[in-house]
mmCIF file of C-alpha atoms in Angstrom:
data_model
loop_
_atom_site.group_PDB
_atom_site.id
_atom_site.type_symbol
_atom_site.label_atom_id
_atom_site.label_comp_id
_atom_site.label_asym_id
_atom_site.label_seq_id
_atom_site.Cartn_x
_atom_site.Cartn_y
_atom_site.Cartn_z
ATOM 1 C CA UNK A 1 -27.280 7.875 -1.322
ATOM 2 C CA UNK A 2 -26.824 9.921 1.570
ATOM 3 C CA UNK A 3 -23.870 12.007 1.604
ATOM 4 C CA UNK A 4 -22.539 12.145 5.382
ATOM 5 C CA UNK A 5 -19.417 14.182 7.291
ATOM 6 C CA UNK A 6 -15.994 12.647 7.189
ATOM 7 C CA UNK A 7 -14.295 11.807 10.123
ATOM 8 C CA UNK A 8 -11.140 12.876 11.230
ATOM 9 C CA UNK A 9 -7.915 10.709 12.685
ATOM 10 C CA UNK A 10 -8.825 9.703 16.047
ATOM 11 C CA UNK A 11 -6.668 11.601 18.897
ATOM 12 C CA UNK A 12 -3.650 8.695 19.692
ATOM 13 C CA UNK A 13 -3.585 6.892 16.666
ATOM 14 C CA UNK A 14 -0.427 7.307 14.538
ATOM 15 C CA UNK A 15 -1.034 8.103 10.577
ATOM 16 C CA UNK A 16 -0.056 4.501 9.097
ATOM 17 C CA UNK A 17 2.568 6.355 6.968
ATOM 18 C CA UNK A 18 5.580 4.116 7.786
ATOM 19 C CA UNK A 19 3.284 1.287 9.618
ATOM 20 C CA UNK A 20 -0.394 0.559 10.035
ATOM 21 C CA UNK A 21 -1.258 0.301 13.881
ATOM 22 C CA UNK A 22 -3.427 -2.978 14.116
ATOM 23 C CA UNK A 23 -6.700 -3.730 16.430
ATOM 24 C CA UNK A 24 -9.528 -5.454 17.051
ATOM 25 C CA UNK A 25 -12.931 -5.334 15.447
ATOM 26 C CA UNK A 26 -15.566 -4.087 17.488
ATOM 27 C CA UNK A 27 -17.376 -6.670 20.064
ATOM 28 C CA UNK A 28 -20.063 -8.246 18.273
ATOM 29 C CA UNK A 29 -18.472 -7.570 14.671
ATOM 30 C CA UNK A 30 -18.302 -11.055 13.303
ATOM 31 C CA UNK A 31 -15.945 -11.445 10.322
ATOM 32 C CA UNK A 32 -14.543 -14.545 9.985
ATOM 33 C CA UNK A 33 -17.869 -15.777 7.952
ATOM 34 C CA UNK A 34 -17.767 -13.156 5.593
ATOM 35 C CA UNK A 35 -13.737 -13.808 5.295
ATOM 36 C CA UNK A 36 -14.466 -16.945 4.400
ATOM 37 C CA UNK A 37 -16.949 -16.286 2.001
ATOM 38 C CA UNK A 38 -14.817 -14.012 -0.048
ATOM 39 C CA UNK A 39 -11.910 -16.723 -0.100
ATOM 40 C CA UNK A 40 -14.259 -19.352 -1.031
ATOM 41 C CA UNK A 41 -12.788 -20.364 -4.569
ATOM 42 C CA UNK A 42 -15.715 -22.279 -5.508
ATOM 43 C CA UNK A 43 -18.337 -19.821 -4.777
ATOM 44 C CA UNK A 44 -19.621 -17.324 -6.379
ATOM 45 C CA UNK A 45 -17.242 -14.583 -5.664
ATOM 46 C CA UNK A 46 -14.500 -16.596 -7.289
ATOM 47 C CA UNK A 47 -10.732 -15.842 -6.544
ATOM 48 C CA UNK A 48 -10.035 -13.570 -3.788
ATOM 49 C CA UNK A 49 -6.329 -12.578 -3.837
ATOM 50 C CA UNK A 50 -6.138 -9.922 -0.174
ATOM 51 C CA UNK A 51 -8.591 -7.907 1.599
ATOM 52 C CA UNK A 52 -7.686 -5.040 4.309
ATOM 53 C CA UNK A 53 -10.432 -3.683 6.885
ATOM 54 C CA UNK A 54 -9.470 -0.870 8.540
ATOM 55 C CA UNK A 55 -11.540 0.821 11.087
ATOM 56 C CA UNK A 56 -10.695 4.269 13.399
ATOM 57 C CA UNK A 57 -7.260 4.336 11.332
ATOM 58 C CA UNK A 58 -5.927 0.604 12.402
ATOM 59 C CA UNK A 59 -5.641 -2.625 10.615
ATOM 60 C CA UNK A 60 -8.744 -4.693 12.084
ATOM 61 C CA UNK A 61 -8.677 -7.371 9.776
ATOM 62 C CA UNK A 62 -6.359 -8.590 6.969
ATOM 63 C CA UNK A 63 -5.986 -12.094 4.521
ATOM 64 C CA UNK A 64 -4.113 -13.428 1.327
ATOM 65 C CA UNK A 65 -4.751 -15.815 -0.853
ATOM 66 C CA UNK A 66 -3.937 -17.544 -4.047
ATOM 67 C CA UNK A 67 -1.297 -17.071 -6.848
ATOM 68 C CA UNK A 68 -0.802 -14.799 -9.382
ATOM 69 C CA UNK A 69 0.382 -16.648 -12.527
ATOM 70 C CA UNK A 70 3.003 -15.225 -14.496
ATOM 71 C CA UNK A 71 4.266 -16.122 -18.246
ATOM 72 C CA UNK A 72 7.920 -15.658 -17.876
ATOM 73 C CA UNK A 73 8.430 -17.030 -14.102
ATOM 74 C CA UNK A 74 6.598 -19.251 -11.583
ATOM 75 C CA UNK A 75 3.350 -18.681 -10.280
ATOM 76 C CA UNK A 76 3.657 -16.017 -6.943
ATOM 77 C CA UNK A 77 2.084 -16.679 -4.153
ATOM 78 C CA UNK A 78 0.514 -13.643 -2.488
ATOM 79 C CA UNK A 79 1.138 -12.079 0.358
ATOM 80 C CA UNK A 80 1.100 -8.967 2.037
ATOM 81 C CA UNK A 81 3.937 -7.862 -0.160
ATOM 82 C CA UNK A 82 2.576 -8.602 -3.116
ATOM 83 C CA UNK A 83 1.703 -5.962 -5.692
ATOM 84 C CA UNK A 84 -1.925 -6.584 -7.227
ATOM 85 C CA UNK A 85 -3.534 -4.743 -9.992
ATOM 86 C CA UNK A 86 -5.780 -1.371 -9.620
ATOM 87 C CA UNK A 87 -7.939 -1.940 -12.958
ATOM 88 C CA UNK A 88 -10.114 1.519 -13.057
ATOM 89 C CA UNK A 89 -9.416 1.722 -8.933
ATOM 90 C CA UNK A 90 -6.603 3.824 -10.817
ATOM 91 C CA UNK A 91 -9.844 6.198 -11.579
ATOM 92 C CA UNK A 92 -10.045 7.295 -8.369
ATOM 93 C CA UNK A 93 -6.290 8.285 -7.965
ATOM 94 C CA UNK A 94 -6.411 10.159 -10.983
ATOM 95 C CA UNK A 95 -9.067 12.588 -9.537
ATOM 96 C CA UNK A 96 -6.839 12.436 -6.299
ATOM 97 C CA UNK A 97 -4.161 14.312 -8.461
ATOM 98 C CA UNK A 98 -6.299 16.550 -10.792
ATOM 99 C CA UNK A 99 -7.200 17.706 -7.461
ATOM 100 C CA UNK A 100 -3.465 18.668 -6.063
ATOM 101 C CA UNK A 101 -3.588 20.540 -10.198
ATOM 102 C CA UNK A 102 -6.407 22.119 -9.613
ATOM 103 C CA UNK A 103 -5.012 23.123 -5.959
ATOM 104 C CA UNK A 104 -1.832 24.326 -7.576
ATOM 105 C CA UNK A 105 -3.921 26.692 -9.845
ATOM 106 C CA UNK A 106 -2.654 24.213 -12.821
ATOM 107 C CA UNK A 107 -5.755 22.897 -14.159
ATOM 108 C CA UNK A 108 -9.510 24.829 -14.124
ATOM 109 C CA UNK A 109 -12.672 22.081 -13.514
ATOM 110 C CA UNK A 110 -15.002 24.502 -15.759
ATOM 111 C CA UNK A 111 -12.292 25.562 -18.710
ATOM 112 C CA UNK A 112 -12.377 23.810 -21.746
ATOM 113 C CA UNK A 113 -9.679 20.717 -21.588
ATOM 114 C CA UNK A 114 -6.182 20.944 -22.920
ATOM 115 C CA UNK A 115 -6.789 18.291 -25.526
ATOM 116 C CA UNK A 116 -4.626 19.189 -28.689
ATOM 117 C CA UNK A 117 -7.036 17.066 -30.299
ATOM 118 C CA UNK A 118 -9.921 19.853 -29.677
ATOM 119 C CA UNK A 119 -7.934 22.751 -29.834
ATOM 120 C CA UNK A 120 -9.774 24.284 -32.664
ATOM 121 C CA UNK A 121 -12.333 26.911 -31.358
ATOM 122 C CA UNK A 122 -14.639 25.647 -33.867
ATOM 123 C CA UNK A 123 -14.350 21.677 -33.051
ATOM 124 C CA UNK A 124 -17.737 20.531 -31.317
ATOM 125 C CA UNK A 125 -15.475 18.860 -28.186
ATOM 126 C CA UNK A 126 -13.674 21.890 -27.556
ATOM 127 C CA UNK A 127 -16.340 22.579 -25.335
ATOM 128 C CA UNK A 128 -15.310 19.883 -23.067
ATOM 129 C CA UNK A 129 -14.123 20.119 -19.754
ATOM 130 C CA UNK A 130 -12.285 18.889 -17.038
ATOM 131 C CA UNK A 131 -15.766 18.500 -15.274
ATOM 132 C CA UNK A 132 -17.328 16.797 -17.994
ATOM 133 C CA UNK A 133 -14.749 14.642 -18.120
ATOM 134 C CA UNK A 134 -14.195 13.448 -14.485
ATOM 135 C CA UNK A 135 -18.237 13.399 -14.181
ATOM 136 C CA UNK A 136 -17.947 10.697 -17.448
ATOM 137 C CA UNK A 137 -20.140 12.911 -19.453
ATOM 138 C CA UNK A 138 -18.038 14.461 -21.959
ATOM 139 C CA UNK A 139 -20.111 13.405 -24.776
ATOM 140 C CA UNK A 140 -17.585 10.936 -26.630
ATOM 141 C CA UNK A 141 -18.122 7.933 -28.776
ATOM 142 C CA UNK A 142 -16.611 5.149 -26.549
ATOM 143 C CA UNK A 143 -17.744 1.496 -25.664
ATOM 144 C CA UNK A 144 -16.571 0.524 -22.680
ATOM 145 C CA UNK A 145 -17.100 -3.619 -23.370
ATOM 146 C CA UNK A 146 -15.042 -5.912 -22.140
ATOM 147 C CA UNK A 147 -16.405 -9.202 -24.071
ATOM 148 C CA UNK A 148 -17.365 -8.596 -27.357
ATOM 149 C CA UNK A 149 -13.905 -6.751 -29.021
ATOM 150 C CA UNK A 150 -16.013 -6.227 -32.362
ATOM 151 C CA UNK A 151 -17.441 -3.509 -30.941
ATOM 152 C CA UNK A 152 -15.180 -2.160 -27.959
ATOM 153 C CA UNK A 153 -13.336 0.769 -27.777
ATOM 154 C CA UNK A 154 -11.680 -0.006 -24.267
ATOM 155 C CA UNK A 155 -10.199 -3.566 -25.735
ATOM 156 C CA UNK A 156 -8.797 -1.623 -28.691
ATOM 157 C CA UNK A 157 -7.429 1.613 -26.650
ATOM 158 C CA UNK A 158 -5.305 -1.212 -24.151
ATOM 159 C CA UNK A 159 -4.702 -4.261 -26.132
ATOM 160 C CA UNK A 160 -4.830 -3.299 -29.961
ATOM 161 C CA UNK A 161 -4.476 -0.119 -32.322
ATOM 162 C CA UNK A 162 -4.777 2.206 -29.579
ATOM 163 C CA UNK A 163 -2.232 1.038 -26.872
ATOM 164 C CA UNK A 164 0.897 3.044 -27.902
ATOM 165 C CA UNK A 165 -1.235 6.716 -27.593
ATOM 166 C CA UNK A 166 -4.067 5.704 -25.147
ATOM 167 C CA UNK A 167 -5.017 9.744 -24.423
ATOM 168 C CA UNK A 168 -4.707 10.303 -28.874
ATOM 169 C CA UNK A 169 -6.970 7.182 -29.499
ATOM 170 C CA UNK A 170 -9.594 8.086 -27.464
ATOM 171 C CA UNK A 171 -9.321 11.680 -27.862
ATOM 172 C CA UNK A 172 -9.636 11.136 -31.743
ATOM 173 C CA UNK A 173 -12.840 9.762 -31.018
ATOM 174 C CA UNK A 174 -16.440 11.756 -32.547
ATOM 175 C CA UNK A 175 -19.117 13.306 -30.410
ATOM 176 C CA UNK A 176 -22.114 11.262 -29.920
ATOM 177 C CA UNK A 177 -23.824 13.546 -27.388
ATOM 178 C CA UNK A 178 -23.567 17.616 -26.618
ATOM 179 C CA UNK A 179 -20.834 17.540 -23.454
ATOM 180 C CA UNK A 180 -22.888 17.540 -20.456
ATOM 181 C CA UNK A 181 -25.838 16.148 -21.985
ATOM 182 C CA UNK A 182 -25.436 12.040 -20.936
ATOM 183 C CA UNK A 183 -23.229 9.990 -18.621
ATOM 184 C CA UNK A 184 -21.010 7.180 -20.258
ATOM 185 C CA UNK A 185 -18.740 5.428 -18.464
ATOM 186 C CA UNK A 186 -15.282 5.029 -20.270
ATOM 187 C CA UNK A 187 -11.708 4.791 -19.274
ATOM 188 C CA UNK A 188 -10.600 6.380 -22.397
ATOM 189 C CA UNK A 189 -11.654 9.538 -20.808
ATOM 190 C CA UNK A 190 -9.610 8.582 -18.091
ATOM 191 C CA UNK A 191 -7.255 8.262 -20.433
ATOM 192 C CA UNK A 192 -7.472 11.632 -21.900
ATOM 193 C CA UNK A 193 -7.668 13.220 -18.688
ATOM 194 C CA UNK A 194 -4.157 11.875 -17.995
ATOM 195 C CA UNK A 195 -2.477 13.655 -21.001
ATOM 196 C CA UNK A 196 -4.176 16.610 -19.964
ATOM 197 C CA UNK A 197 -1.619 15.898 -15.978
ATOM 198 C CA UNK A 198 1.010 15.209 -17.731
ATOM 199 C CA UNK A 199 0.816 18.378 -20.008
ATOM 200 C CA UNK A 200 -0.156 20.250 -16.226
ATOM 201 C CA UNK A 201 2.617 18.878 -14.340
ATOM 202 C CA UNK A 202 5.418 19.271 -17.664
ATOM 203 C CA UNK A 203 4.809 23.557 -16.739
ATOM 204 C CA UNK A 204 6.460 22.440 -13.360
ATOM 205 C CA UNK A 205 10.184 22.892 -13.410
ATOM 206 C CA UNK A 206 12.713 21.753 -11.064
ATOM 207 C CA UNK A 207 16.304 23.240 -11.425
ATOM 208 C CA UNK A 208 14.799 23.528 -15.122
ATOM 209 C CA UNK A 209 13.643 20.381 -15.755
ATOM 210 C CA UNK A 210 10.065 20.030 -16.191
ATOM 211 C CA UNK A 211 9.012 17.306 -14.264
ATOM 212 C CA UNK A 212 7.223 14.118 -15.405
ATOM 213 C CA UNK A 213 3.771 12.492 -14.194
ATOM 214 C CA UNK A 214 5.219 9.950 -12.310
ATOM 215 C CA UNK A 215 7.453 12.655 -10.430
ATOM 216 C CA UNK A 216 4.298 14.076 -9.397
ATOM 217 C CA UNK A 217 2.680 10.776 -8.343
ATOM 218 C CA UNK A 218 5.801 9.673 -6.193
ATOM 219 C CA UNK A 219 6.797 13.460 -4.619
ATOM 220 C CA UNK A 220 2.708 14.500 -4.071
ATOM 221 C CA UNK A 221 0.596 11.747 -3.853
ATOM 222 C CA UNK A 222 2.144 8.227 -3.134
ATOM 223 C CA UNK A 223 5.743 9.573 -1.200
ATOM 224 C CA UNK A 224 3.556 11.440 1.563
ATOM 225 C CA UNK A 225 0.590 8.485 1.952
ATOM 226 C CA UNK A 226 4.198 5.804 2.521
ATOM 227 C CA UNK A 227 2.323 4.005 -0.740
ATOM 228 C CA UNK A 228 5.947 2.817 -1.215
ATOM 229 C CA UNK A 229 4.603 -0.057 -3.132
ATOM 230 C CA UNK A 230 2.430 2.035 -5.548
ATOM 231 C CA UNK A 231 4.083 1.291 -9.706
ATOM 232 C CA UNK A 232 2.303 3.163 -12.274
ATOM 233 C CA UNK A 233 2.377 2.055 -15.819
ATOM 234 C CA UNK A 234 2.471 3.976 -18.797
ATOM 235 C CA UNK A 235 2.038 4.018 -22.389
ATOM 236 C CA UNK A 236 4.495 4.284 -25.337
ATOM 237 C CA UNK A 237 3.503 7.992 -25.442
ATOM 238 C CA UNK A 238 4.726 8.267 -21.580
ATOM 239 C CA UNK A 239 0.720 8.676 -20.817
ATOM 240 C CA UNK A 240 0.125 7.206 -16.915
ATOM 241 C CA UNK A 241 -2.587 4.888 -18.560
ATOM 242 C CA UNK A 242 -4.452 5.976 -15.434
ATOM 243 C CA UNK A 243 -7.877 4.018 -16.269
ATOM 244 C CA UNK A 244 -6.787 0.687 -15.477
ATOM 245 C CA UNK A 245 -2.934 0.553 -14.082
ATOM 246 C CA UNK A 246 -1.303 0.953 -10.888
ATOM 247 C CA UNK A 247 -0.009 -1.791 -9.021
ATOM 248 C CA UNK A 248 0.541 -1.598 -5.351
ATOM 249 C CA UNK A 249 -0.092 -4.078 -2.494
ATOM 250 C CA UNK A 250 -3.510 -4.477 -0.331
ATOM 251 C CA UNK A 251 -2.042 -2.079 2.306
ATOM 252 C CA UNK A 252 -1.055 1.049 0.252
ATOM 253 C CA UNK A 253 -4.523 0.647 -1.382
ATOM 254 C CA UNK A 254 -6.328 0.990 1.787
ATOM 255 C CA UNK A 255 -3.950 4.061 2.348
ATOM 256 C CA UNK A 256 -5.395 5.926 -0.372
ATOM 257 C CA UNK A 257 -8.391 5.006 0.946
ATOM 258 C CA UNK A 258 -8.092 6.432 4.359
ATOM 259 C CA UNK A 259 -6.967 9.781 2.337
ATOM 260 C CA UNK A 260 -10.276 9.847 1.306
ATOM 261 C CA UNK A 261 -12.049 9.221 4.414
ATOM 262 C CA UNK A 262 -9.754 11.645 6.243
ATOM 263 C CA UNK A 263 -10.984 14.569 3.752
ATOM 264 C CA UNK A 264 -7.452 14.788 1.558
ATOM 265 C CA UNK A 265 -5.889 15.463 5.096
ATOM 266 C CA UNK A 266 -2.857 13.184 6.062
ATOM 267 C CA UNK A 267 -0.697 13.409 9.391
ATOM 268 C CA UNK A 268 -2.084 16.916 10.131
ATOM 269 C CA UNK A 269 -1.081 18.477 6.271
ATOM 270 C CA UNK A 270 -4.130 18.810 4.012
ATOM 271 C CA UNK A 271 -2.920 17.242 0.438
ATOM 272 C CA UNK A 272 -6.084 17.554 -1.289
ATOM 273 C CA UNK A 273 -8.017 21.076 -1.659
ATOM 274 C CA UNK A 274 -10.875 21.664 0.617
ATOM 275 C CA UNK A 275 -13.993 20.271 -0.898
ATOM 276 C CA UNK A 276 -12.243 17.826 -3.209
ATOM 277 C CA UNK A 277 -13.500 14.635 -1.644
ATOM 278 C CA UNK A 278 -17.142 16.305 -1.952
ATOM 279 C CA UNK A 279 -16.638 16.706 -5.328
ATOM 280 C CA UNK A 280 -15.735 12.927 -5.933
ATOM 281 C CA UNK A 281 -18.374 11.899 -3.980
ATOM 282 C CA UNK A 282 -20.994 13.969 -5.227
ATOM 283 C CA UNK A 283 -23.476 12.144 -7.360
ATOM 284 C CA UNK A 284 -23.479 13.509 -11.227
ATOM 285 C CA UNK A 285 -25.360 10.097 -12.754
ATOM 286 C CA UNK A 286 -26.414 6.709 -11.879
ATOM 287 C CA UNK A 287 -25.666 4.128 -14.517
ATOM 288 C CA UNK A 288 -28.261 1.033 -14.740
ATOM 289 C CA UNK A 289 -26.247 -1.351 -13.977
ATOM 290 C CA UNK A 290 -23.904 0.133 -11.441
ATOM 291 C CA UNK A 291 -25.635 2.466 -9.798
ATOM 292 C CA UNK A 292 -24.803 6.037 -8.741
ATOM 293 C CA UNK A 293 -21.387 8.004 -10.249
ATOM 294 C CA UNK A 294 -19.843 11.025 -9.219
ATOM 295 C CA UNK A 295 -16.369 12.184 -10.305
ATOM 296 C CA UNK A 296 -14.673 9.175 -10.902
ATOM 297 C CA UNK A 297 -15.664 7.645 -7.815
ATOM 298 C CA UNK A 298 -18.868 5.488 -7.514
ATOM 299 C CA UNK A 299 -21.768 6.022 -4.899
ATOM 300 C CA UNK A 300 -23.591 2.967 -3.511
ATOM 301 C CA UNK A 301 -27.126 2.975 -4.408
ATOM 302 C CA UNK A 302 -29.605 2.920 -1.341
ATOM 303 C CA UNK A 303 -27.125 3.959 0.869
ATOM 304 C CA UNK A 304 -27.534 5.949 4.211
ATOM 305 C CA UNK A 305 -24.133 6.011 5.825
ATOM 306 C CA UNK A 306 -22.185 7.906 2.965
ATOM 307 C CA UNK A 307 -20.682 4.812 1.816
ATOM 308 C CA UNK A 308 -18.450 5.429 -1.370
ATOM 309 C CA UNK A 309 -15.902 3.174 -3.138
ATOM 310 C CA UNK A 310 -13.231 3.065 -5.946
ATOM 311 C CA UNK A 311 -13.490 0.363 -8.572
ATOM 312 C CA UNK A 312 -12.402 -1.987 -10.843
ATOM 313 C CA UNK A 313 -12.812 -4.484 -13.267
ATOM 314 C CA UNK A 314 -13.621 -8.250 -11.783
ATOM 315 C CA UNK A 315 -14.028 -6.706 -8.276
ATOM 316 C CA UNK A 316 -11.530 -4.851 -6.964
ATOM 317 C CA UNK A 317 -12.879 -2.227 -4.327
ATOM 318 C CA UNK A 318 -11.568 0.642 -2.131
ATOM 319 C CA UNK A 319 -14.828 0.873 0.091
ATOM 320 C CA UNK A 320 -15.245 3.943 2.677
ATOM 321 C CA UNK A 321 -17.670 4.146 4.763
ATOM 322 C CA UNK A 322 -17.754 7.590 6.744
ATOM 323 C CA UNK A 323 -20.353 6.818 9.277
ATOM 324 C CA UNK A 324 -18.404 3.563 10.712
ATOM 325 C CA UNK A 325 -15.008 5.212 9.826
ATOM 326 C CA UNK A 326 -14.209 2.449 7.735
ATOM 327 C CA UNK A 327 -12.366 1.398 5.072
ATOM 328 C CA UNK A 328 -12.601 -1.921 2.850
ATOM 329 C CA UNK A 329 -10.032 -3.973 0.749
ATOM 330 C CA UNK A 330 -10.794 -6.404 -1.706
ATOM 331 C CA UNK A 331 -8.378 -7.537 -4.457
ATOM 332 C CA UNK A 332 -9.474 -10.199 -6.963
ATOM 333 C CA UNK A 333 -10.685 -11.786 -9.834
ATOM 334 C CA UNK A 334 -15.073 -12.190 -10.075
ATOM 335 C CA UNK A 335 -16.399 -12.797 -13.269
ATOM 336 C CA UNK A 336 -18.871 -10.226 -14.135
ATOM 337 C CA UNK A 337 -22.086 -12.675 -13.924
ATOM 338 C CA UNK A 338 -21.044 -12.399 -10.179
ATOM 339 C CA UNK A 339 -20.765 -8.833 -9.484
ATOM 340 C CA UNK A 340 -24.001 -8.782 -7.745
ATOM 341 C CA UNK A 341 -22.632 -11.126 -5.336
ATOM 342 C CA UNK A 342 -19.920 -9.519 -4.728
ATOM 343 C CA UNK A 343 -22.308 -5.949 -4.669
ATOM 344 C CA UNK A 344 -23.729 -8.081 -1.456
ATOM 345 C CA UNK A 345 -21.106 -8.699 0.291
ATOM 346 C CA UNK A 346 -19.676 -5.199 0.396
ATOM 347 C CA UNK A 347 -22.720 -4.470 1.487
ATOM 348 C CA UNK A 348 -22.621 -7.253 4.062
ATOM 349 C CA UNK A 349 -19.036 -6.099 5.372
ATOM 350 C CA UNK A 350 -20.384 -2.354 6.205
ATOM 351 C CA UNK A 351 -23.572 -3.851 7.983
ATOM 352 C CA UNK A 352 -20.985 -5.723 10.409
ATOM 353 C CA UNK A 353 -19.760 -3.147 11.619
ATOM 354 C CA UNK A 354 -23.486 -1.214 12.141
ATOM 355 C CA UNK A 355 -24.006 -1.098 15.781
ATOM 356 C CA UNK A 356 -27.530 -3.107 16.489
#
């Protein structure tokens, strides 16, 4: 993939901090068919819950649909209001606030992790660092499977044994590879990597008080974007279980998303260090299956316009697309045989916009 310049907020449109300015989609730019496609319950794509296009900073494009079911109360329909789930989309914030860290001189990319777990000089993984970790090739034992639970760590870390200490289980895990030496995709690293902010942003006091993770979150990251929707969850061991969990409606995702495509600049104040969004962006591995990785953000293989995108589990996207200046949406439920599908029409929604 080609990795392009980002573009900056155009001169008269207002940051969507309190309220998204809306517009049109370009002449030409057809997207009611490819609307309709993604809300097509019986096709392929499955359940489509929202999805936001926004292009030169405004709301071009928006629809909900569907229900989320709940155990304890009736079935919600969903609207713009409606919180929907991150899955690993929740990657890609993470590196959004090891970034303000690393900015803050809290956290070093090429130091060995604070992982009490590999505190021993003489412990293989206490070579491991913050870049090996964000890069997903920190060398750990972990199967990321989301169907067979015989053999899955990730099932275990969320669901079973492992959900009280998320960061402990996977950071109690064995080397299978020198750090560095392969890529594996896992969201206990993510994991792991959120102990490691929450023992950063506990050495920030306030009158005294050292502040939590999800004081950071609200006060750095979510507070200035107006993601006033944004809920973290966390685990027993007050871990931001930061590989799969934030909540937040359709909107405040495509927020974070402009953040991105604005360079970690928002309403004129840069909140992300210089270079940050390169380093996301910047390929480090492609995996088979899903093509190219860089710091907890995926690359799109094949691609020429330095498209980029968060992700998560049964489709849910934060596609940015520098060369159009355009930002992509989609919340809902694919099963996996169908991600290819859905690969096409993300793909399909960026061509759109590609002037003839």
């Amino acid at each position: 993939m080609t990795r392009v310049s980002l573009p900056g907020q155009p001169a008269g449109v207002p940051w969507p901090t309190s309220e998204w300015p809306e517009g049109d989609a370009p002449t030409g730019v057809e997207l009611a068919p490819l609307l309709d496609q993604v809300f097509d319950d019986a096709g392929p794509l499955a359940t489509s819950y929202a999805v936001v296009v926004v292009q030169h900073g405004a709301v071009v494009a928006e629809r909900y649909q569907g229900r989320l079911e709940h155990f304890d109360r009736p079935p919600e329909p969903v609207t713009a209001q409606t919180r929907l789930l991150s899955w690993s989309m929740a990657k890609s914030m993470l590196h959004a606030v090891i970034g303000m860290l690393v900015g803050d001189g809290l956290l070093e990319l090429r130091a060995p992790a604070d992982v009490p777990e590999w505190a021993a000089a003489d412990d293989p993984r206490h070579a491991i660092t913050l870049h090996h970790l964000l890069a997903m090739r920190d060398g750990l034992d972990f199967v990321e499977d989301y169907v067979d639970e015989r053999v899955s760590d990730v099932i275990e870390m969320l669901f079973g044994a492992g959900q009280a200490d998320m960061a402990h289980f996977a950071a109690d895990r064995p080397l299978a590879a020198a750090p560095g030496e392969r890529f594996n995709y896992s969201s206990g690293t993510s994991n792991i990597i959120s102990s490691v902010v929450s023992r950063a942003v506990r050495r920030i006091s306030v009158d005294g008080v050292p502040q939590s993770c999800a004081q950071y979150l609200g006060e750095r990251l979510f507070g200035p974007l107006g993601m006033h929707s944004a809920v973290p969850e966390f685990d027993a061991a007050g871990t931001w279980v930061a590989s799969s969990y934030v909540r937040a409606t359709a909107r405040d995702f495509a927020r974070f998303g402009l953040l991105y495509l604005r360079d970690g600049i928002w309403d004129g104040v840069r909140l992300l260090p210089e270079g940050w969004v390169d380093y996301g962006r910047t390929i480090q591995a492609v995996d088979p299956e899903d093509g190219p990785y860089g710091a907890h953000w995926w690359g799109v293989e094949g691609d020429t316009l330095g498209t980029f995108r968060a992700s998560g589990y049964e489709g849910q996207s934060i596609t940015i697309c520098p060369t159009l200046d355009l930002v992509v949406v989609r919340l809902g439920q694919t099963p996996a045989a169908h991600y290819p599908d859905l690969t096409r029409w993300r793909a399909d929604m960026v061509r759109a916009f590609q002037p003839d």
